[in-house]
Tab-separated table of N, CA and C in Angstrom:
chain	number	residue	atom	x	y	z
A	1	UNK	N	-9.700	-30.209	-12.713
A	1	UNK	CA	-8.852	-29.051	-12.861
A	1	UNK	C	-8.668	-28.404	-11.489
A	2	UNK	N	-7.430	-28.171	-11.118
A	2	UNK	CA	-7.115	-27.575	-9.816
A	2	UNK	C	-7.356	-26.070	-9.848
A	3	UNK	N	-7.848	-25.574	-8.746
A	3	UNK	CA	-8.034	-24.135	-8.627
A	3	UNK	C	-6.691	-23.471	-8.378
A	4	UNK	N	-6.530	-22.287	-8.911
A	4	UNK	CA	-5.269	-21.570	-8.692
A	4	UNK	C	-5.446	-20.550	-7.568
A	5	UNK	N	-4.323	-20.060	-7.094
A	5	UNK	CA	-4.334	-19.066	-6.026
A	5	UNK	C	-4.906	-17.749	-6.543
A	6	UNK	N	-5.515	-17.001	-5.638
A	6	UNK	CA	-5.973	-15.650	-5.940
A	6	UNK	C	-4.890	-14.699	-5.473
A	7	UNK	N	-4.472	-13.805	-6.358
A	7	UNK	CA	-3.384	-12.893	-6.037
A	7	UNK	C	-3.955	-11.528	-5.672
A	8	UNK	N	-3.487	-10.986	-4.560
A	8	UNK	CA	-3.904	-9.674	-4.083
A	8	UNK	C	-2.696	-8.747	-4.058
A	9	UNK	N	-2.900	-7.532	-4.478
A	9	UNK	CA	-1.879	-6.485	-4.371
A	9	UNK	C	-2.289	-5.622	-3.183
A	10	UNK	N	-1.375	-5.438	-2.246
A	10	UNK	CA	-1.682	-4.728	-1.001
A	10	UNK	C	-0.676	-3.604	-0.803
A	11	UNK	N	-1.180	-2.433	-0.493
A	11	UNK	CA	-0.336	-1.309	-0.074
A	11	UNK	C	-0.504	-1.203	1.435
A	12	UNK	N	0.535	-1.494	2.186
A	12	UNK	CA	0.462	-1.510	3.640
A	12	UNK	C	1.388	-0.442	4.202
A	13	UNK	N	0.798	0.531	4.859
A	13	UNK	CA	1.577	1.570	5.524
A	13	UNK	C	1.755	1.205	6.981
A	14	UNK	N	2.993	1.107	7.424
A	14	UNK	CA	3.288	0.740	8.812
A	14	UNK	C	3.831	1.970	9.531
A	15	UNK	N	3.136	2.359	10.586
A	15	UNK	CA	3.577	3.452	11.450
A	15	UNK	C	3.698	2.882	12.853
A	16	UNK	N	4.891	2.468	13.212
A	16	UNK	CA	5.150	1.822	14.493
A	16	UNK	C	5.893	2.807	15.396
A	17	UNK	N	5.127	3.536	16.179
A	17	UNK	CA	5.683	4.567	17.053
A	17	UNK	C	6.606	3.940	18.104
A	18	UNK	N	6.227	2.784	18.634
A	18	UNK	CA	7.019	2.138	19.677
A	18	UNK	C	8.435	1.797	19.218
A	19	UNK	N	8.593	1.462	17.950
A	19	UNK	CA	9.901	1.065	17.433
A	19	UNK	C	10.512	2.096	16.490
A	20	UNK	N	9.831	3.207	16.292
A	20	UNK	CA	10.353	4.250	15.412
A	20	UNK	C	10.477	3.800	13.968
A	21	UNK	N	9.538	2.978	13.528
A	21	UNK	CA	9.583	2.437	12.168
A	21	UNK	C	8.387	2.950	11.384
A	22	UNK	N	8.663	3.575	10.264
A	22	UNK	CA	7.617	4.134	9.411
A	22	UNK	C	7.967	3.794	7.969
A	23	UNK	N	7.140	2.980	7.322
A	23	UNK	CA	7.440	2.583	5.948
A	23	UNK	C	6.174	2.136	5.236
A	24	UNK	N	6.185	2.295	3.938
A	24	UNK	CA	5.128	1.779	3.082
A	24	UNK	C	5.648	0.522	2.401
A	25	UNK	N	4.814	-0.505	2.369
A	25	UNK	CA	5.187	-1.775	1.763
A	25	UNK	C	4.188	-2.116	0.665
A	26	UNK	N	4.684	-2.413	-0.514
A	26	UNK	CA	3.863	-2.904	-1.613
A	26	UNK	C	4.011	-4.412	-1.618
A	27	UNK	N	2.922	-5.104	-1.318
A	27	UNK	CA	2.974	-6.552	-1.140
A	27	UNK	C	2.128	-7.265	-2.185
A	28	UNK	N	2.576	-8.428	-2.579
A	28	UNK	CA	1.787	-9.336	-3.407
A	28	UNK	C	1.507	-10.551	-2.541
A	29	UNK	N	0.234	-10.809	-2.314
A	29	UNK	CA	-0.168	-11.897	-1.429
A	29	UNK	C	-1.005	-12.880	-2.224
A	30	UNK	N	-0.561	-14.127	-2.255
A	30	UNK	CA	-1.320	-15.183	-2.928
A	30	UNK	C	-2.141	-15.930	-1.887
A	31	UNK	N	-3.440	-16.041	-2.144
A	31	UNK	CA	-4.318	-16.789	-1.234
A	31	UNK	C	-4.654	-18.124	-1.878
A	32	UNK	N	-4.220	-19.196	-1.247
A	32	UNK	CA	-4.499	-20.557	-1.695
A	32	UNK	C	-6.016	-20.748	-1.736
A	33	UNK	N	-6.543	-21.551	-2.657
A	33	UNK	CA	-8.000	-21.745	-2.736
A	33	UNK	C	-8.644	-22.215	-1.428
A	34	UNK	N	-7.894	-22.951	-0.598
A	34	UNK	CA	-8.470	-23.419	0.667
A	34	UNK	C	-8.219	-22.464	1.828
A	35	UNK	N	-7.517	-21.366	1.581
A	35	UNK	CA	-7.244	-20.394	2.650
A	35	UNK	C	-8.426	-19.452	2.806
A	36	UNK	N	-8.798	-19.186	4.054
A	36	UNK	CA	-9.895	-18.251	4.315
A	36	UNK	C	-9.392	-16.814	4.265
A	37	UNK	N	-10.334	-15.892	4.086
A	37	UNK	CA	-9.979	-14.473	4.143
A	37	UNK	C	-9.373	-14.135	5.499
A	38	UNK	N	-9.928	-14.721	6.562
A	38	UNK	CA	-9.429	-14.445	7.912
A	38	UNK	C	-7.951	-14.838	8.047
A	39	UNK	N	-7.581	-15.977	7.529
A	39	UNK	CA	-6.192	-16.421	7.627
A	39	UNK	C	-5.267	-15.490	6.845
A	40	UNK	N	-5.706	-15.076	5.666
A	40	UNK	CA	-4.890	-14.167	4.875
A	40	UNK	C	-4.704	-12.829	5.594
A	41	UNK	N	-5.758	-12.343	6.225
A	41	UNK	CA	-5.661	-11.083	6.963
A	41	UNK	C	-4.735	-11.228	8.169
A	42	UNK	N	-4.749	-12.367	8.825
A	42	UNK	CA	-3.836	-12.589	9.956
A	42	UNK	C	-2.389	-12.612	9.454
A	43	UNK	N	-2.147	-13.166	8.272
A	43	UNK	CA	-0.792	-13.111	7.699
A	43	UNK	C	-0.366	-11.667	7.463
A	44	UNK	N	-1.289	-10.849	6.945
A	44	UNK	CA	-0.977	-9.427	6.727
A	44	UNK	C	-0.747	-8.709	8.058
A	45	UNK	N	-1.556	-9.026	9.052
A	45	UNK	CA	-1.385	-8.448	10.386
A	45	UNK	C	-0.010	-8.802	10.941
A	46	UNK	N	0.381	-10.058	10.806
A	46	UNK	CA	1.699	-10.492	11.283
A	46	UNK	C	2.804	-9.725	10.566
A	47	UNK	N	2.656	-9.504	9.273
A	47	UNK	CA	3.650	-8.723	8.536
A	47	UNK	C	3.750	-7.321	9.130
A	48	UNK	N	2.601	-6.681	9.321
A	48	UNK	CA	2.599	-5.326	9.863
A	48	UNK	C	3.194	-5.238	11.252
A	49	UNK	N	2.939	-6.240	12.076
A	49	UNK	CA	3.450	-6.228	13.443
A	49	UNK	C	4.945	-6.542	13.528
A	50	UNK	N	5.501	-7.207	12.526
A	50	UNK	CA	6.919	-7.563	12.560
A	50	UNK	C	7.776	-6.739	11.612
A	51	UNK	N	7.169	-5.880	10.803
A	51	UNK	CA	7.910	-5.096	9.812
A	51	UNK	C	8.978	-4.214	10.449
A	52	UNK	N	8.766	-3.781	11.686
A	52	UNK	CA	9.758	-2.912	12.334
A	52	UNK	C	11.142	-3.561	12.416
A	53	UNK	N	11.204	-4.878	12.405
A	53	UNK	CA	12.496	-5.573	12.460
A	53	UNK	C	13.357	-5.255	11.243
A	54	UNK	N	12.716	-4.857	10.134
A	54	UNK	CA	13.476	-4.514	8.930
A	54	UNK	C	14.366	-3.306	9.158
A	55	UNK	N	14.027	-2.479	10.142
A	55	UNK	CA	14.869	-1.350	10.483
A	55	UNK	C	16.105	-1.745	11.277
A	56	UNK	N	16.107	-2.983	11.825
A	56	UNK	CA	17.202	-3.462	12.666
A	56	UNK	C	18.200	-4.347	11.936
A	57	UNK	N	17.806	-4.899	10.806
A	57	UNK	CA	18.643	-5.900	10.134
A	57	UNK	C	18.844	-5.550	8.668
A	58	UNK	N	19.774	-6.236	8.077
A	58	UNK	CA	19.991	-6.146	6.644
A	58	UNK	C	19.399	-7.427	6.068
A	59	UNK	N	18.102	-7.397	5.755
A	59	UNK	CA	17.425	-8.600	5.288
A	59	UNK	C	16.048	-8.292	4.776
A	60	UNK	N	15.203	-9.325	4.758
A	60	UNK	CA	13.852	-9.136	4.237
A	60	UNK	C	12.838	-9.984	4.983
A	61	UNK	N	11.608	-9.511	4.947
A	61	UNK	CA	10.454	-10.199	5.523
A	61	UNK	C	9.594	-10.627	4.345
A	62	UNK	N	9.453	-11.935	4.149
A	62	UNK	CA	8.755	-12.433	2.973
A	62	UNK	C	7.681	-13.445	3.352
A	63	UNK	N	6.664	-13.531	2.505
A	63	UNK	CA	5.621	-14.526	2.669
A	63	UNK	C	6.140	-15.864	2.162
A	64	UNK	N	5.747	-16.932	2.854
A	64	UNK	CA	6.116	-18.274	2.428
A	64	UNK	C	5.183	-18.772	1.345
A	65	UNK	N	5.394	-20.015	0.953
A	65	UNK	CA	4.599	-20.614	-0.120
A	65	UNK	C	3.148	-20.834	0.295
A	66	UNK	N	2.874	-20.829	1.590
A	66	UNK	CA	1.498	-20.946	2.053
A	66	UNK	C	1.030	-22.371	2.250
A	67	UNK	N	-0.278	-22.536	2.235
A	67	UNK	CA	-0.882	-23.827	2.539
A	67	UNK	C	-0.487	-24.932	1.566
A	68	UNK	N	-0.080	-24.569	0.378
A	68	UNK	CA	0.271	-25.584	-0.617
A	68	UNK	C	1.597	-26.275	-0.303
A	69	UNK	N	2.394	-25.693	0.595
A	69	UNK	CA	3.702	-26.250	0.921
A	69	UNK	C	3.853	-26.361	2.433
A	70	UNK	N	3.517	-27.524	2.997
A	70	UNK	CA	3.660	-27.682	4.445
A	70	UNK	C	5.129	-27.658	4.863
A	71	UNK	N	5.357	-27.242	6.103
A	71	UNK	CA	6.709	-27.246	6.646
A	71	UNK	C	7.523	-26.004	6.348
A	72	UNK	N	6.894	-24.981	5.794
A	72	UNK	CA	7.580	-23.712	5.563
A	72	UNK	C	6.834	-22.628	6.335
A	73	UNK	N	7.522	-21.567	6.719
A	73	UNK	CA	6.839	-20.515	7.482
A	73	UNK	C	5.847	-19.742	6.619
A	74	UNK	N	4.840	-19.183	7.276
A	74	UNK	CA	3.906	-18.297	6.577
A	74	UNK	C	4.585	-16.973	6.256
A	75	UNK	N	5.461	-16.547	7.135
A	75	UNK	CA	6.317	-15.375	6.924
A	75	UNK	C	7.701	-15.738	7.434
A	76	UNK	N	8.700	-15.154	6.797
A	76	UNK	CA	10.066	-15.460	7.196
A	76	UNK	C	10.875	-14.173	7.201
A	77	UNK	N	11.481	-13.888	8.343
A	77	UNK	CA	12.406	-12.770	8.444
A	77	UNK	C	13.800	-13.380	8.413
A	78	UNK	N	14.548	-13.031	7.374
A	78	UNK	CA	15.886	-13.599	7.223
A	78	UNK	C	16.861	-12.509	6.825
A	79	UNK	N	18.108	-12.679	7.260
A	79	UNK	CA	19.124	-11.742	6.798
A	79	UNK	C	19.601	-12.212	5.429
A	80	UNK	N	20.462	-11.423	4.822
A	80	UNK	CA	20.879	-11.741	3.461
A	80	UNK	C	21.847	-12.914	3.367
A	81	UNK	N	22.271	-13.458	4.502
A	81	UNK	CA	23.075	-14.681	4.472
A	81	UNK	C	22.170	-15.915	4.442
A	82	UNK	N	20.866	-15.707	4.626
A	82	UNK	CA	19.919	-16.816	4.648
A	82	UNK	C	19.549	-17.285	6.042
A	83	UNK	N	20.180	-16.722	7.058
A	83	UNK	CA	19.877	-17.094	8.446
A	83	UNK	C	18.449	-16.662	8.765
A	84	UNK	N	17.640	-17.592	9.277
A	84	UNK	CA	16.248	-17.292	9.608
A	84	UNK	C	16.201	-16.688	11.008
A	85	UNK	N	15.852	-15.421	11.067
A	85	UNK	CA	15.755	-14.730	12.345
A	85	UNK	C	14.405	-14.968	12.991
A	86	UNK	N	13.345	-14.952	12.183
A	86	UNK	CA	12.003	-15.211	12.700
A	86	UNK	C	11.240	-16.109	11.729
A	87	UNK	N	10.717	-17.168	12.276
A	87	UNK	CA	9.836	-18.093	11.552
A	87	UNK	C	8.451	-17.778	12.079
A	88	UNK	N	7.578	-17.287	11.243
A	88	UNK	CA	6.263	-16.824	11.679
A	88	UNK	C	5.192	-17.711	11.068
A	89	UNK	N	4.382	-18.318	11.926
A	89	UNK	CA	3.266	-19.142	11.487
A	89	UNK	C	1.957	-18.548	11.982
A	90	UNK	N	0.920	-18.742	11.212
A	90	UNK	CA	-0.427	-18.380	11.638
A	90	UNK	C	-1.256	-19.657	11.675
A	91	UNK	N	-2.233	-19.687	12.549
A	91	UNK	CA	-3.098	-20.857	12.639
A	91	UNK	C	-2.821	-21.683	13.873
A	92	UNK	N	-3.026	-22.989	13.726
A	92	UNK	CA	-2.927	-23.902	14.848
A	92	UNK	C	-2.080	-25.121	14.462
A	93	UNK	N	-0.769	-24.929	14.322
A	93	UNK	CA	0.092	-26.053	13.946
A	93	UNK	C	0.261	-27.045	15.100
A	94	UNK	N	0.701	-28.240	14.758
A	94	UNK	CA	0.940	-29.218	15.819
A	94	UNK	C	2.340	-29.008	16.406
A	95	UNK	N	2.621	-29.744	17.466
A	95	UNK	CA	3.879	-29.553	18.182
A	95	UNK	C	5.095	-29.945	17.346
A	96	UNK	N	4.953	-30.903	16.434
A	96	UNK	CA	6.087	-31.278	15.570
A	96	UNK	C	6.484	-30.121	14.667
A	97	UNK	N	5.500	-29.435	14.080
A	97	UNK	CA	5.800	-28.305	13.197
A	97	UNK	C	6.470	-27.175	13.973
A	98	UNK	N	6.013	-26.931	15.195
A	98	UNK	CA	6.621	-25.873	16.005
A	98	UNK	C	8.033	-26.254	16.438
A	99	UNK	N	8.251	-27.523	16.744
A	99	UNK	CA	9.587	-27.988	17.107
A	99	UNK	C	10.558	-27.849	15.937
A	100	UNK	N	10.104	-28.189	14.740
A	100	UNK	CA	10.942	-28.040	13.546
A	100	UNK	C	11.309	-26.575	13.340
A	101	UNK	N	10.324	-25.702	13.461
A	101	UNK	CA	10.571	-24.268	13.293
A	101	UNK	C	11.571	-23.775	14.336
A	102	UNK	N	11.427	-24.231	15.576
A	102	UNK	CA	12.317	-23.795	16.660
A	102	UNK	C	13.763	-24.225	16.425
A	103	UNK	N	13.951	-25.337	15.742
A	103	UNK	CA	15.316	-25.805	15.441
A	103	UNK	C	15.939	-25.031	14.278
A	104	UNK	N	15.115	-24.452	13.416
A	104	UNK	CA	15.637	-23.809	12.211
A	104	UNK	C	15.752	-22.293	12.304
A	105	UNK	N	15.106	-21.695	13.298
A	105	UNK	CA	15.083	-20.232	13.376
A	105	UNK	C	15.513	-19.757	14.747
A	106	UNK	N	15.999	-18.526	14.802
A	106	UNK	CA	16.353	-17.940	16.095
A	106	UNK	C	15.115	-17.706	16.948
A	107	UNK	N	14.025	-17.266	16.324
A	107	UNK	CA	12.783	-16.970	17.046
A	107	UNK	C	11.614	-17.517	16.234
A	108	UNK	N	10.645	-18.121	16.921
A	108	UNK	CA	9.414	-18.592	16.291
A	108	UNK	C	8.268	-17.782	16.872
A	109	UNK	N	7.491	-17.192	15.995
A	109	UNK	CA	6.313	-16.440	16.413
A	109	UNK	C	5.088	-17.133	15.857
A	110	UNK	N	4.110	-17.332	16.706
A	110	UNK	CA	2.890	-18.016	16.316
A	110	UNK	C	1.706	-17.087	16.538
A	111	UNK	N	0.898	-16.936	15.509
A	111	UNK	CA	-0.321	-16.129	15.563
A	111	UNK	C	-1.508	-17.071	15.403
A	112	UNK	N	-1.986	-17.694	16.495
A	112	UNK	CA	-3.149	-18.570	16.366
A	112	UNK	C	-4.418	-17.730	16.190
A	113	UNK	N	-5.390	-18.279	15.494
A	113	UNK	CA	-6.641	-17.557	15.276
A	113	UNK	C	-7.752	-18.559	15.018
A	114	UNK	N	-8.936	-18.083	14.927
A	114	UNK	CA	-10.147	-18.833	14.582
A	114	UNK	C	-10.735	-19.527	15.808
A	115	UNK	N	-11.922	-20.026	15.613
A	115	UNK	CA	-12.617	-20.728	16.680
A	115	UNK	C	-11.801	-21.954	17.089
A	116	UNK	N	-11.855	-22.280	18.346
A	116	UNK	CA	-11.177	-23.462	18.837
A	116	UNK	C	-9.757	-23.245	19.312
A	117	UNK	N	-9.265	-22.005	19.318
A	117	UNK	CA	-7.883	-21.757	19.730
A	117	UNK	C	-7.652	-22.206	21.170
A	118	UNK	N	-8.574	-21.900	22.056
A	118	UNK	CA	-8.382	-22.262	23.463
A	118	UNK	C	-8.266	-23.780	23.631
A	119	UNK	N	-9.109	-24.518	22.945
A	119	UNK	CA	-9.072	-25.976	23.024
A	119	UNK	C	-7.771	-26.514	22.429
A	120	UNK	N	-7.385	-26.002	21.274
A	120	UNK	CA	-6.133	-26.409	20.633
A	120	UNK	C	-4.952	-26.115	21.546
A	121	UNK	N	-4.917	-24.940	22.160
A	121	UNK	CA	-3.776	-24.557	22.993
A	121	UNK	C	-3.669	-25.415	24.248
A	122	UNK	N	-4.794	-25.857	24.798
A	122	UNK	CA	-4.750	-26.743	25.965
A	122	UNK	C	-4.051	-28.055	25.617
A	123	UNK	N	-4.127	-28.477	24.379
A	123	UNK	CA	-3.473	-29.707	23.943
A	123	UNK	C	-2.020	-29.467	23.556
A	124	UNK	N	-1.774	-28.441	22.740
A	124	UNK	CA	-0.442	-28.210	22.187
A	124	UNK	C	0.458	-27.426	23.143
A	125	UNK	N	-0.095	-26.490	23.880
A	125	UNK	CA	0.689	-25.627	24.764
A	125	UNK	C	1.650	-26.363	25.683
A	126	UNK	N	1.172	-27.360	26.441
A	126	UNK	CA	2.093	-28.069	27.332
A	126	UNK	C	3.210	-28.808	26.589
A	127	UNK	N	2.956	-29.215	25.360
A	127	UNK	CA	3.951	-29.956	24.581
A	127	UNK	C	5.049	-29.050	24.026
A	128	UNK	N	4.772	-27.758	23.900
A	128	UNK	CA	5.774	-26.833	23.353
A	128	UNK	C	6.290	-25.856	24.407
A	129	UNK	N	5.894	-26.056	25.650
A	129	UNK	CA	6.285	-25.143	26.728
A	129	UNK	C	7.800	-25.076	26.902
A	130	UNK	N	8.528	-26.108	26.508
A	130	UNK	CA	9.977	-26.127	26.667
A	130	UNK	C	10.749	-25.462	25.532
A	131	UNK	N	10.047	-24.938	24.543
A	131	UNK	CA	10.744	-24.273	23.435
A	131	UNK	C	11.049	-22.839	23.842
A	132	UNK	N	12.318	-22.530	24.144
A	132	UNK	CA	12.648	-21.200	24.659
A	132	UNK	C	12.513	-20.085	23.626
A	133	UNK	N	12.505	-20.425	22.343
A	133	UNK	CA	12.451	-19.391	21.312
A	133	UNK	C	11.072	-19.266	20.669
A	134	UNK	N	10.041	-19.787	21.333
A	134	UNK	CA	8.666	-19.692	20.830
A	134	UNK	C	7.914	-18.593	21.561
A	135	UNK	N	7.289	-17.704	20.787
A	135	UNK	CA	6.404	-16.673	21.346
A	135	UNK	C	5.057	-16.795	20.666
A	136	UNK	N	3.992	-16.709	21.448
A	136	UNK	CA	2.638	-16.801	20.917
A	136	UNK	C	1.998	-15.426	21.008
A	137	UNK	N	1.500	-14.940	19.895
A	137	UNK	CA	0.871	-13.629	19.828
A	137	UNK	C	-0.633	-13.853	19.709
A	138	UNK	N	-1.334	-13.557	20.796
A	138	UNK	CA	-2.789	-13.729	20.782
A	138	UNK	C	-3.442	-12.458	20.261
A	139	UNK	N	-4.298	-12.606	19.277
A	139	UNK	CA	-5.024	-11.473	18.725
A	139	UNK	C	-6.479	-11.601	19.123
A	140	UNK	N	-7.113	-10.466	19.359
A	140	UNK	CA	-8.522	-10.475	19.736
A	140	UNK	C	-9.357	-10.831	18.518
A	141	UNK	N	-10.321	-11.662	18.714
A	141	UNK	CA	-11.217	-12.057	17.623
A	141	UNK	C	-12.528	-11.316	17.814
A	142	UNK	N	-12.977	-10.677	16.766
A	142	UNK	CA	-14.245	-9.969	16.829
A	142	UNK	C	-15.177	-10.514	15.767
A	143	UNK	N	-16.425	-10.146	15.862
A	143	UNK	CA	-17.392	-10.591	14.865
A	143	UNK	C	-18.538	-11.301	15.524
A	144	UNK	N	-19.217	-12.133	14.751
A	144	UNK	CA	-20.432	-12.774	15.214
A	144	UNK	C	-20.184	-14.004	16.087
A	145	UNK	N	-18.955	-14.468	16.160
A	145	UNK	CA	-18.664	-15.659	16.949
A	145	UNK	C	-18.928	-15.413	18.427
A	146	UNK	N	-19.428	-16.424	19.093
A	146	UNK	CA	-19.666	-16.335	20.530
A	146	UNK	C	-19.120	-17.581	21.195
A	147	UNK	N	-19.018	-17.544	22.487
A	147	UNK	CA	-18.584	-18.703	23.229
A	147	UNK	C	-17.194	-18.526	23.795
A	148	UNK	N	-16.722	-19.538	24.546
A	148	UNK	CA	-15.444	-19.412	25.255
A	148	UNK	C	-14.234	-19.372	24.343
A	149	UNK	N	-14.334	-19.889	23.121
A	149	UNK	CA	-13.192	-19.880	22.222
A	149	UNK	C	-13.097	-18.617	21.402
A	150	UNK	N	-13.970	-17.728	21.612
A	150	UNK	CA	-13.982	-16.476	20.854
A	150	UNK	C	-12.783	-15.711	21.187
């Protein structure tokens, strides 16, 4: 018997002084059985950091199908015509996945996290350096982890 996703209801208040965006968002977030709490929180962080774009466009910022469906964004900012303005991934995707995202969206944002990011980036970074619409958002990792990949 397959495990089902755990559904979380989240009330997220975004106060973005830099962009003049202030809004409350009621979100439903499904966590795949193999998804860690850390990954789910990074998805929520990415939503909060990109929500200000909703003040600039006529569209929506939505969560993707998640780990159960490879090749789709973790978050997608799209206008109501379906044009993908931002393809947002969290984690450590390979260069093929980032190249696909770069071809389908105006902007690709990547939020890498977890141990091993530095090692992963040394391998993948040079391969995606030519993607002009890729931005990498590095977040500080805190907690009990130690070492150079922290």
